[in-house]
């Protein structure tokens, strides 16, 4: 799809689900987690789908000597694309496991149902657990060896049919001290539709981080160069990173409209805060300053800049 | 960091002797400025004489209407001292807003004033309260101690031992922090002394802490924020950097002074 838009790289993602003889699972992903909690979110998806304990799932990322060739983490894509590759790999694992289970229970593959980690012959009380199937896959003594390879290790590549379209509204209230130009954010509320949410706490954390990054852009951060080309903001003594006391407690909520074209029904959430917050903050700053006849102020709206605008 | 010889001094006399013996020795108090300077190789002393082990330089004494703070007393100790809070609450407040908790647990009053950073908080408190700096050689009035940017009246090898603050009738410090470093872009310390005088000391705005004599005169007749209405500092000779113009600083001196007077109650 992106090829038609001029992209010169594939935007697929890959995932390998390796079920071990013990029934524990290692997931190798081409996306990378540097604080977004993929280890938790991906493990949740696997634990829920296969009925294994979440502690029996390991997520491996970032080590190019171990993982398949993926595209990485950017554009709020890890769950929407990488998670979809995981879902497809899990489909393959389930399909193969059902064939093994059908063999073990001498039933037709079409009659096997899988739920809560148990393969059941529909309409009977005959069942076999996921762990037993995993062990059988690697100790294939009672196994359809003529028609099925041993092992339970599946890889899927997922190329998204379309972008995801998360939507939301962020509302910001500021108070400006006209004597000093200092801007204080007194209220910030965000409501976003990220499709299905796997882990609400992680999603809320992503929104918090994004908002703070956006507040930094709107009010605090800016690279300044001297006339001689020397970077004047070369350290955190001069470059203002947003800190906890620069922001209020946020009110964050989500609404769910599942994404129609990926298997998990999820949309990107990582960048929502950083996209919406600068606009919300600057709209609030403009609204406050317009009462004093100020029609334009650029980011970052530092105290000095706001004071200057008020006294121009 | 360049190589240097480290010495742990056991007493003020010992520190003075060790510093004198070194070819290009420096004294180290909390090291909050010295250590980053060494790491960046901006300084290359032959010897570093550490004052941290000298017990006689630490501690707070309140007697006869004055608070005496040992040179190696940390900002946190001053900020959390109930004696300081009772005698000069504004002094405890100044110490409690220096840097961050890490700096407050390492940085000392002696190190801060000997360094005399133009944006440091303590110089405003010393000049605002009319303090006296005691050294191993003499006593120096705060008004004469801070002589210029990173410059003091200290002679070669002279060691600050303590600072004596007379308790005022009322005092308050208001700081407008640099958004990045949280140093003072402008900090104003206002005190009404027991003799009826008023002192207004400004840090951060110029190359060195100074007194706003016009504001002092206005407040002596009428100690109220209204007495400073419309007053600003002169922008001549004020600092100008990427965070604040001289005009903005001059304006903030007036704002912070009015707020400090209001906070005096």
Coordinates of C-alpha atoms in Angstrom, one line a residue:
Chain A
X1 CA 0.0 0.0 0.0
X2 CA 2.8 2.5 0.9
X3 CA 4.5 1.7 -2.3
X4 CA 1.7 3.5 -4.1
X5 CA 2.5 6.5 -1.9
X6 CA 6.1 6.6 -2.9
X7 CA 7.7 4.8 0.1
X8 CA 10.8 2.9 -0.9
X9 CA 10.8 0.5 2.0
X10 CA 8.3 -2.2 2.9
X11 CA 6.3 -1.3 6.0
X12 CA 5.6 -4.9 7.1
X13 CA 6.5 -6.4 10.4
X14 CA 7.4 -9.9 11.4
X15 CA 7.1 -12.0 14.5
X16 CA 8.2 -15.5 15.4
X17 CA 6.4 -17.5 18.1
X18 CA 8.6 -20.3 19.3
X19 CA 6.7 -22.7 21.6
X20 CA 9.1 -24.7 23.7
X21 CA 8.6 -28.4 24.7
X22 CA 7.6 -27.2 28.2
X23 CA 4.8 -25.1 26.8
X24 CA 6.6 -21.9 27.5
X25 CA 6.8 -19.4 24.7
X26 CA 9.5 -17.1 23.3
X27 CA 8.4 -14.3 20.9
X28 CA 10.9 -12.8 18.6
X29 CA 9.8 -9.4 17.2
X30 CA 11.2 -7.0 14.7
X31 CA 9.8 -4.0 16.7
X32 CA 11.9 -2.6 19.5
X33 CA 10.8 -1.7 23.0
X34 CA 12.7 1.2 24.7
X35 CA 10.2 1.8 27.4
X36 CA 6.8 1.3 25.8
X37 CA 6.2 -2.0 27.6
X38 CA 6.1 -4.3 24.6
X39 CA 7.4 -7.1 26.8
X40 CA 4.1 -6.8 28.7
X41 CA 1.7 -6.1 25.9
X42 CA 2.9 -8.8 23.5
X43 CA 3.1 -11.3 26.4
X44 CA -0.5 -10.5 27.3
X45 CA -1.6 -11.2 23.8
X46 CA 0.2 -14.5 23.7
X47 CA -0.9 -15.6 27.2
X48 CA -4.5 -14.8 26.5
X49 CA -4.5 -16.6 23.1
X50 CA -2.6 -19.7 24.1
X51 CA -3.8 -20.0 27.7
X52 CA -0.3 -20.0 29.1
X53 CA 0.9 -18.2 32.1
X54 CA 2.2 -14.7 31.3
X55 CA 5.3 -15.5 33.2
X56 CA 6.0 -18.3 30.7
X57 CA 6.3 -15.8 27.9
X58 CA 9.5 -14.1 26.9
X59 CA 9.7 -11.3 24.4
X60 CA 13.0 -10.9 22.5
X61 CA 13.7 -7.7 20.6
X62 CA 16.5 -5.6 19.5
X63 CA 19.1 -8.4 19.1
X64 CA 19.7 -8.7 15.4
X65 CA 21.5 -12.0 15.9
X66 CA 18.3 -13.5 17.2
X67 CA 15.3 -11.7 15.7
X68 CA 14.0 -12.0 12.1
X69 CA 14.5 -9.0 9.8
X70 CA 11.8 -6.4 10.7
X71 CA 11.2 -2.7 10.3
X72 CA 11.4 -1.6 13.9
X73 CA 9.6 0.9 16.1
X74 CA 8.3 4.2 14.7
X75 CA 5.1 5.8 13.7
X76 CA 3.1 4.3 16.6
X77 CA 3.2 1.0 14.7
X78 CA 4.5 -1.7 17.1
X79 CA 1.1 -3.0 18.2
X80 CA -0.9 -2.2 15.0
X81 CA 1.7 -3.8 12.7
X82 CA 4.1 -5.9 15.0
X83 CA 1.1 -7.0 17.1
X84 CA -0.7 -8.1 13.9
X85 CA 2.3 -10.1 12.8
X86 CA 2.2 -11.8 16.2
X87 CA -1.6 -12.5 15.8
X88 CA -0.9 -14.1 12.4
X89 CA 2.0 -16.2 13.9
X90 CA -0.4 -17.3 16.7
X91 CA -3.0 -18.3 14.0
X92 CA -0.4 -20.6 12.5
X93 CA 0.6 -22.0 15.9
X94 CA -3.0 -22.7 16.7
X95 CA -3.7 -24.3 13.3
X96 CA -0.7 -26.7 13.7
X97 CA -1.4 -27.4 17.4
X98 CA -5.0 -28.3 16.5
X99 CA -3.7 -30.9 14.0
X100 CA -1.5 -32.4 16.6
X101 CA -4.4 -32.4 19.1
X102 CA -6.7 -34.0 16.6
X103 CA -4.2 -36.8 16.1
X104 CA -3.7 -37.3 19.9
X105 CA -7.5 -37.6 20.4
X106 CA -8.2 -39.5 17.2
X107 CA -10.6 -36.9 16.0
X108 CA -11.2 -34.9 13.0
X109 CA -9.2 -31.6 12.9
X110 CA -12.4 -29.8 12.0
X111 CA -14.0 -30.9 15.3
X112 CA -11.2 -29.4 17.5
X113 CA -12.0 -26.4 19.5
X114 CA -9.4 -24.4 21.4
X115 CA -10.1 -22.2 24.5
X116 CA -8.4 -21.4 27.8
X117 CA -5.3 -23.6 26.8
X118 CA -7.4 -26.7 26.2
X119 CA -8.1 -28.5 22.9
X120 CA -11.5 -30.2 23.0
X121 CA -13.3 -32.4 20.6
X122 CA -16.5 -30.5 20.1
X123 CA -19.5 -31.9 21.8
X124 CA -17.4 -34.3 24.0
X125 CA -15.5 -34.1 27.2
X126 CA -12.3 -35.3 25.5
X127 CA -9.5 -32.7 25.7
X128 CA -5.8 -32.2 25.8
X129 CA -3.9 -29.3 27.2
X130 CA -1.6 -26.9 25.3
X131 CA 1.4 -28.1 27.2
X132 CA 0.8 -31.7 26.2
X133 CA 0.5 -30.7 22.6
X134 CA 3.7 -28.7 22.8
X135 CA 5.6 -31.7 24.3
X136 CA 4.2 -34.0 21.6
X137 CA 5.4 -31.6 18.9
X138 CA 9.0 -32.0 20.1
X139 CA 8.7 -35.7 21.2
X140 CA 6.8 -36.9 18.2
X141 CA 6.4 -40.6 19.1
X142 CA 2.6 -40.5 18.8
X143 CA 2.5 -38.1 15.9
X144 CA 1.3 -37.8 12.2
X145 CA 5.0 -37.7 11.2
X146 CA 4.2 -38.5 7.5
X147 CA 2.1 -35.4 7.0
X148 CA 3.3 -32.9 9.7
X149 CA 6.8 -31.7 10.6
X150 CA 7.7 -31.9 14.3
X151 CA 8.1 -28.7 16.3
X152 CA 5.9 -25.7 17.1
X153 CA 7.6 -22.6 15.9
X154 CA 5.9 -20.3 13.5
X155 CA 6.8 -17.0 11.8
X156 CA 4.5 -14.5 10.2
X157 CA 5.0 -11.4 8.2
X158 CA 2.2 -8.9 8.2
X159 CA 1.9 -6.1 5.7
X160 CA -0.8 -3.7 6.7
X161 CA -3.6 -3.1 4.3
X162 CA -3.9 0.6 5.4
X163 CA -2.9 3.1 8.0
X164 CA -4.7 3.1 11.3
X165 CA -6.6 6.3 12.1
X166 CA -6.6 7.0 15.9
X167 CA -8.6 10.1 16.7
X168 CA -8.9 12.1 19.9
X169 CA -9.4 15.5 21.5
X170 CA -7.0 17.2 23.9
X171 CA -8.1 20.2 26.0
X172 CA -5.7 22.4 27.8
X173 CA -6.3 25.3 30.3
X174 CA -3.4 27.7 31.1
X175 CA -2.9 30.6 33.4
X176 CA -0.4 33.2 32.5
X177 CA 1.2 35.6 35.0
X178 CA 1.3 38.9 33.1
X179 CA 4.0 40.3 35.4
X180 CA 6.5 37.6 34.5
X181 CA 5.1 35.9 31.4
X182 CA 5.2 32.5 33.1
X183 CA 2.7 30.0 31.7
X184 CA 1.2 27.4 34.0
X185 CA -0.8 24.5 32.7
X186 CA -3.6 24.1 35.3
X187 CA -5.7 21.5 33.5
X188 CA -5.2 19.0 30.7
X189 CA -7.7 16.4 29.6
X190 CA -7.3 13.9 26.7
X191 CA -9.7 11.5 25.2
X192 CA -8.5 9.2 22.5
X193 CA -9.8 6.4 20.3
X194 CA -7.0 3.9 19.9
X195 CA -9.2 1.0 18.9
X196 CA -9.0 -2.0 21.1
X197 CA -6.8 -1.5 24.1
X198 CA -4.6 -4.4 25.3
X199 CA -3.2 -2.8 28.4
X200 CA -5.0 0.3 29.6
X201 CA -2.2 1.3 32.1
X202 CA 0.5 1.2 29.4
X203 CA -1.7 3.2 27.0
X204 CA -2.3 5.8 29.7
X205 CA 1.4 6.0 30.3
X206 CA 2.1 6.5 26.6
X207 CA -0.4 9.3 26.5
X208 CA 1.1 10.9 29.6
X209 CA 4.6 10.7 28.0
X210 CA 3.3 12.1 24.7
X211 CA 1.6 15.0 26.4
X212 CA 4.7 15.9 28.4
X213 CA 6.8 15.8 25.2
X214 CA 4.2 18.1 23.6
X215 CA 4.2 20.5 26.5
X216 CA 8.0 20.6 26.2
X217 CA 7.7 21.5 22.6
X218 CA 5.0 24.2 23.2
X219 CA 6.5 25.9 26.3
X220 CA 10.0 24.8 27.0
X221 CA 12.3 23.2 24.4
X222 CA 14.1 25.0 21.8
X223 CA 17.6 24.8 20.1
X224 CA 19.2 28.2 20.0
X225 CA 22.3 29.0 18.0
X226 CA 24.6 32.0 18.4
X227 CA 25.4 34.3 15.5
X228 CA 28.7 32.3 15.1
X229 CA 26.8 29.0 14.7
X230 CA 27.7 27.8 18.2
X231 CA 24.9 25.9 19.9
X232 CA 23.9 28.0 22.9
X233 CA 21.6 25.3 24.3
X234 CA 24.3 22.6 24.5
X235 CA 23.4 21.3 27.9
X236 CA 20.4 20.8 30.1
X237 CA 21.5 23.9 32.0
X238 CA 20.2 25.9 29.0
X239 CA 18.0 23.4 27.1
X240 CA 14.8 23.0 29.0
X241 CA 13.5 19.4 29.2
X242 CA 10.0 19.1 30.6
X243 CA 10.0 18.0 34.2
X244 CA 7.3 16.6 36.4
X245 CA 6.6 20.0 38.1
X246 CA 6.0 21.6 34.6
X247 CA 2.8 19.6 34.1
X248 CA -0.4 19.0 36.1
X249 CA -2.1 15.6 36.7
X250 CA -3.7 14.7 33.4
X251 CA -7.3 13.5 32.9
X252 CA -7.0 10.7 30.3
X253 CA -9.7 8.5 28.8
X254 CA -10.2 6.3 25.8
X255 CA -13.1 5.4 23.5
X256 CA -13.0 2.2 21.5
X257 CA -13.8 1.9 17.8
X258 CA -11.9 -1.2 16.7
X259 CA -9.7 -0.7 13.7
X260 CA -11.5 -2.6 10.9
X261 CA -8.5 -3.9 8.9
X262 CA -6.0 -5.5 11.3
X263 CA -6.5 -8.7 13.3
X264 CA -6.3 -7.1 16.8
X265 CA -8.5 -4.1 15.9
X266 CA -5.9 -1.8 17.4
X267 CA -4.6 1.6 16.4
X268 CA -1.4 3.5 17.1
X269 CA -1.2 5.4 20.4
X270 CA 2.4 6.3 21.0
X271 CA 2.4 9.7 19.3
X272 CA -1.1 10.9 20.1
X273 CA 0.0 13.1 23.1
X274 CA 2.9 14.6 21.3
X275 CA 0.8 15.5 18.3
X276 CA -2.2 16.9 20.1
X277 CA -0.6 18.6 23.1
X278 CA 1.4 21.3 21.3
X279 CA -1.7 22.5 19.5
X280 CA -3.9 22.4 22.6
X281 CA -1.3 24.2 24.8
X282 CA -0.6 26.9 22.1
X283 CA -4.3 27.4 21.5
X284 CA -4.8 28.0 25.2
X285 CA -1.8 30.4 25.3
X286 CA -3.2 32.3 22.3
X287 CA -6.7 32.4 23.8
X288 CA -5.3 33.9 27.0
X289 CA -3.1 36.4 25.3
X290 CA -5.7 37.5 22.7
X291 CA -7.5 39.3 25.5
X292 CA -4.4 41.5 25.7
X293 CA -4.2 42.1 21.9
X294 CA -1.5 39.5 21.2
X295 CA -2.3 37.7 18.0
X296 CA 0.8 35.6 17.5
X297 CA 3.4 33.9 19.6
X298 CA 5.8 31.2 18.5
X299 CA 6.9 28.0 20.3
X300 CA 8.4 27.6 22.7
X301 CA 6.2 30.2 24.6
X302 CA 8.9 30.8 27.3
X303 CA 8.3 33.4 30.0
X304 CA 10.6 35.9 28.3
X305 CA 8.8 35.5 25.0
X306 CA 5.3 35.8 26.5
X307 CA 6.4 38.8 28.5
X308 CA 7.8 40.4 25.4
X309 CA 4.6 39.7 23.4
X310 CA 2.6 41.3 26.2
X311 CA 4.8 44.4 26.2
X312 CA 5.5 44.8 22.5
Chain B
X1 CA 39.8 15.1 34.3
X2 CA 43.5 16.0 34.7
X3 CA 45.5 14.3 37.4
X4 CA 45.8 16.1 40.7
X5 CA 46.9 15.3 44.3
X6 CA 44.0 14.9 46.7
X7 CA 44.4 15.9 50.3
X8 CA 41.9 15.5 53.1
X9 CA 42.3 18.3 55.6
X10 CA 41.8 17.6 59.3
X11 CA 41.5 21.2 60.5
X12 CA 41.4 24.8 59.1
X13 CA 45.1 25.2 59.9
X14 CA 45.9 22.0 58.2
X15 CA 43.9 22.9 55.1
X16 CA 45.6 26.3 54.9
X17 CA 49.0 24.7 55.2
X18 CA 48.2 22.0 52.6
X19 CA 46.8 24.6 50.2
X20 CA 49.9 26.9 50.6
X21 CA 52.2 23.9 50.0
X22 CA 50.6 23.1 46.6
X23 CA 51.9 24.6 43.4
X24 CA 48.4 25.5 42.2
X25 CA 46.1 24.2 44.9
X26 CA 42.3 24.6 45.2
X27 CA 40.1 24.2 48.2
X28 CA 37.1 21.9 47.8
X29 CA 33.9 22.4 49.8
X30 CA 30.9 20.5 48.5
X31 CA 32.4 20.4 45.0
X32 CA 29.2 21.3 43.3
X33 CA 30.9 23.7 40.9
X34 CA 34.6 22.5 41.2
X35 CA 34.0 18.9 40.3
X36 CA 32.1 19.6 37.0
X37 CA 34.7 22.1 36.2
X38 CA 37.5 19.5 36.7
X39 CA 35.6 16.9 34.7
X40 CA 35.3 19.4 31.8
X41 CA 39.0 20.1 32.1
X42 CA 38.3 23.8 32.6
X43 CA 40.5 23.8 35.7
X44 CA 43.8 22.0 36.1
X45 CA 44.8 22.4 39.8
X46 CA 47.9 20.6 41.1
X47 CA 46.3 19.8 44.4
X48 CA 42.7 19.6 45.7
X49 CA 42.4 20.2 49.5
X50 CA 39.1 18.7 50.7
X51 CA 37.4 20.5 53.6
X52 CA 34.7 17.9 54.1
X53 CA 36.4 16.3 57.2
X54 CA 36.8 19.5 59.2
X55 CA 34.2 19.2 62.0
X56 CA 34.8 22.8 63.2
X57 CA 33.4 24.1 59.9
X58 CA 30.0 22.5 60.3
X59 CA 27.0 23.4 62.3
X60 CA 24.5 26.1 63.1
X61 CA 24.5 28.3 66.2
X62 CA 21.8 30.8 67.2
X63 CA 22.7 33.3 69.9
X64 CA 22.3 37.0 70.6
X65 CA 19.9 37.6 67.8
X66 CA 22.2 36.1 65.2
X67 CA 22.4 32.9 63.3
X68 CA 26.0 31.6 62.6
X69 CA 26.3 28.9 59.9
X70 CA 29.5 27.0 59.6
X71 CA 31.1 27.2 56.1
X72 CA 30.8 23.5 55.4
X73 CA 27.1 23.3 56.5
X74 CA 25.0 21.9 53.6
X75 CA 22.0 23.7 52.1
X76 CA 19.8 20.9 53.3
X77 CA 21.0 21.3 56.9
X78 CA 20.2 25.0 56.8
X79 CA 16.8 24.4 55.0
X80 CA 15.7 21.8 57.6
X81 CA 17.0 23.5 60.7
X82 CA 14.2 24.4 63.1
X83 CA 16.5 26.9 64.8
X84 CA 17.1 28.7 61.4
X85 CA 13.4 28.5 60.6
X86 CA 12.5 30.1 64.0
X87 CA 15.2 32.9 63.8
X88 CA 15.3 33.7 60.1
X89 CA 12.7 31.7 58.1
X90 CA 13.7 33.4 54.9
X91 CA 17.2 32.0 55.2
X92 CA 15.9 28.5 55.5
X93 CA 13.7 29.1 52.5
X94 CA 16.6 30.4 50.4
X95 CA 18.6 27.2 51.2
X96 CA 15.6 25.0 50.5
X97 CA 15.3 26.3 47.0
X98 CA 18.9 26.0 45.9
X99 CA 19.4 23.4 43.1
X100 CA 17.9 20.0 43.7
X101 CA 18.0 17.6 46.6
X102 CA 21.3 16.1 45.5
X103 CA 22.9 19.6 45.3
X104 CA 21.4 20.6 48.7
X105 CA 22.8 17.5 50.3
X106 CA 26.4 18.2 49.0
X107 CA 26.6 21.9 48.4
X108 CA 27.7 24.2 51.3
X109 CA 27.3 27.9 52.1
X110 CA 31.0 28.5 52.2
X111 CA 31.5 26.9 48.8
X112 CA 28.6 28.8 47.3
X113 CA 29.7 32.3 48.5
X114 CA 33.4 31.7 47.7
X115 CA 32.5 30.7 44.2
X116 CA 30.1 33.7 43.9
X117 CA 28.2 32.6 40.9
X118 CA 26.2 35.6 39.6
X119 CA 23.0 33.6 39.7
X120 CA 23.5 31.9 43.0
X121 CA 20.9 32.4 45.8
X122 CA 23.1 32.7 48.9
X123 CA 24.8 35.9 47.9
X124 CA 21.4 37.6 47.9
X125 CA 20.7 36.3 51.4
X126 CA 24.0 37.5 52.7
X127 CA 23.8 41.0 51.3
X128 CA 20.1 41.2 52.0
X129 CA 20.5 40.4 55.6
X130 CA 23.8 42.4 56.1
X131 CA 25.7 39.3 57.1
X132 CA 29.3 39.0 58.1
X133 CA 31.7 36.5 56.5
X134 CA 34.2 35.1 59.0
X135 CA 37.4 33.6 57.6
X136 CA 40.6 32.2 59.2
X137 CA 42.1 35.7 59.0
X138 CA 39.3 38.3 59.6
X139 CA 35.7 39.3 59.3
X140 CA 34.3 40.8 56.1
X141 CA 30.9 42.5 55.7
X142 CA 28.8 40.9 53.0
X143 CA 28.6 44.3 51.2
X144 CA 32.3 44.2 50.7
X145 CA 32.7 40.4 50.2
X146 CA 31.2 40.0 46.7
X147 CA 33.3 42.0 44.4
X148 CA 32.5 40.8 40.9
X149 CA 31.6 37.9 38.7
X150 CA 33.0 34.8 40.4
X151 CA 35.2 37.3 42.4
X152 CA 35.3 37.9 46.2
X153 CA 37.4 39.8 48.7
X154 CA 39.0 36.5 49.7
X155 CA 42.8 36.6 49.5
X156 CA 45.0 33.8 48.2
X157 CA 44.5 30.8 50.6
X158 CA 42.0 32.5 52.8
X159 CA 39.4 30.1 54.1
X160 CA 35.7 31.0 54.9
X161 CA 34.9 29.5 58.3
X162 CA 31.4 30.7 58.9
X163 CA 28.7 33.3 58.1
X164 CA 26.9 35.3 60.8
X165 CA 23.4 36.5 59.9
X166 CA 21.7 39.1 62.2
X167 CA 18.0 38.2 62.6
X168 CA 15.8 40.8 60.8
X169 CA 12.3 42.0 61.7
X170 CA 11.1 40.5 58.5
X171 CA 12.6 39.1 55.3
X172 CA 11.7 37.2 52.2
X173 CA 13.3 36.0 49.0
X174 CA 11.6 35.7 45.7
X175 CA 13.3 33.9 42.8
X176 CA 12.3 33.8 39.2
X177 CA 14.1 30.7 38.0
X178 CA 15.7 29.9 34.7
X179 CA 13.3 27.3 33.2
X180 CA 16.2 25.0 32.4
X181 CA 18.8 25.3 35.1
X182 CA 16.5 26.7 37.8
X183 CA 19.2 29.1 38.8
X184 CA 17.9 32.6 39.4
X185 CA 17.2 34.7 36.3
X186 CA 16.4 37.2 39.0
X187 CA 16.3 36.7 42.7
X188 CA 15.5 39.5 45.2
X189 CA 16.0 39.3 48.9
X190 CA 14.3 42.0 50.9
X191 CA 14.8 42.5 54.7
X192 CA 13.6 45.0 57.2
X193 CA 16.3 45.1 59.8
X194 CA 15.8 45.6 63.5
X195 CA 17.2 49.2 63.3
X196 CA 14.4 50.2 60.9
X197 CA 16.6 50.0 57.8
X198 CA 15.7 48.1 54.6
X199 CA 18.0 46.1 52.4
X200 CA 17.1 44.9 48.9
X201 CA 19.7 42.6 47.4
X202 CA 19.5 41.3 43.8
X203 CA 21.1 38.2 42.4
X204 CA 21.0 36.7 38.9
X205 CA 20.3 40.0 37.1
X206 CA 23.8 41.4 37.0
X207 CA 27.4 40.2 37.0
X208 CA 27.4 40.1 40.8
X209 CA 24.9 40.5 43.6
X210 CA 24.0 44.2 44.3
X211 CA 21.7 46.4 46.3
X212 CA 18.8 48.3 44.8
X213 CA 19.3 51.6 46.8
X214 CA 16.4 53.4 45.2
X215 CA 14.0 50.6 46.2
X216 CA 15.6 50.6 49.7
X217 CA 14.9 54.3 50.0
X218 CA 11.3 53.9 48.8
X219 CA 10.7 51.1 51.3
X220 CA 12.2 52.9 54.3
X221 CA 9.5 55.5 54.2
X222 CA 6.7 53.0 53.4
X223 CA 7.4 49.3 53.7
X224 CA 4.8 48.0 51.3
X225 CA 4.7 46.5 47.9
X226 CA 2.8 49.6 46.7
X227 CA 5.9 51.8 47.5
X228 CA 7.6 50.0 44.7
X229 CA 4.8 50.4 42.2
X230 CA 6.2 51.2 38.7
X231 CA 9.8 50.8 39.9
X232 CA 12.2 48.6 37.9
X233 CA 16.0 48.2 37.9
X234 CA 18.0 50.1 35.4
X235 CA 18.7 47.7 32.5
X236 CA 22.2 49.2 32.0
X237 CA 24.8 46.6 32.9
X238 CA 22.3 43.8 33.5
X239 CA 22.9 40.3 32.1
X240 CA 21.5 39.3 28.7
X241 CA 21.4 35.7 27.5
X242 CA 19.1 33.3 25.6
X243 CA 16.7 33.1 28.5
X244 CA 16.2 36.8 29.3
X245 CA 17.0 40.2 28.0
X246 CA 18.4 43.0 30.2
X247 CA 15.0 44.8 29.9
X248 CA 13.2 41.7 31.1
X249 CA 15.5 41.2 34.0
X250 CA 15.2 44.9 35.0
X251 CA 11.4 44.4 35.0
X252 CA 11.6 41.2 36.9
X253 CA 13.7 42.9 39.6
X254 CA 10.7 45.1 40.3
X255 CA 8.2 42.3 40.2
X256 CA 10.2 40.0 42.5
X257 CA 11.0 42.9 44.9
X258 CA 7.3 43.7 45.2
X259 CA 6.5 40.0 45.8
X260 CA 9.2 39.7 48.4
X261 CA 7.9 42.8 50.3
X262 CA 4.4 41.4 50.2
X263 CA 5.7 38.1 51.5
X264 CA 7.4 39.9 54.5
X265 CA 3.8 40.3 55.7

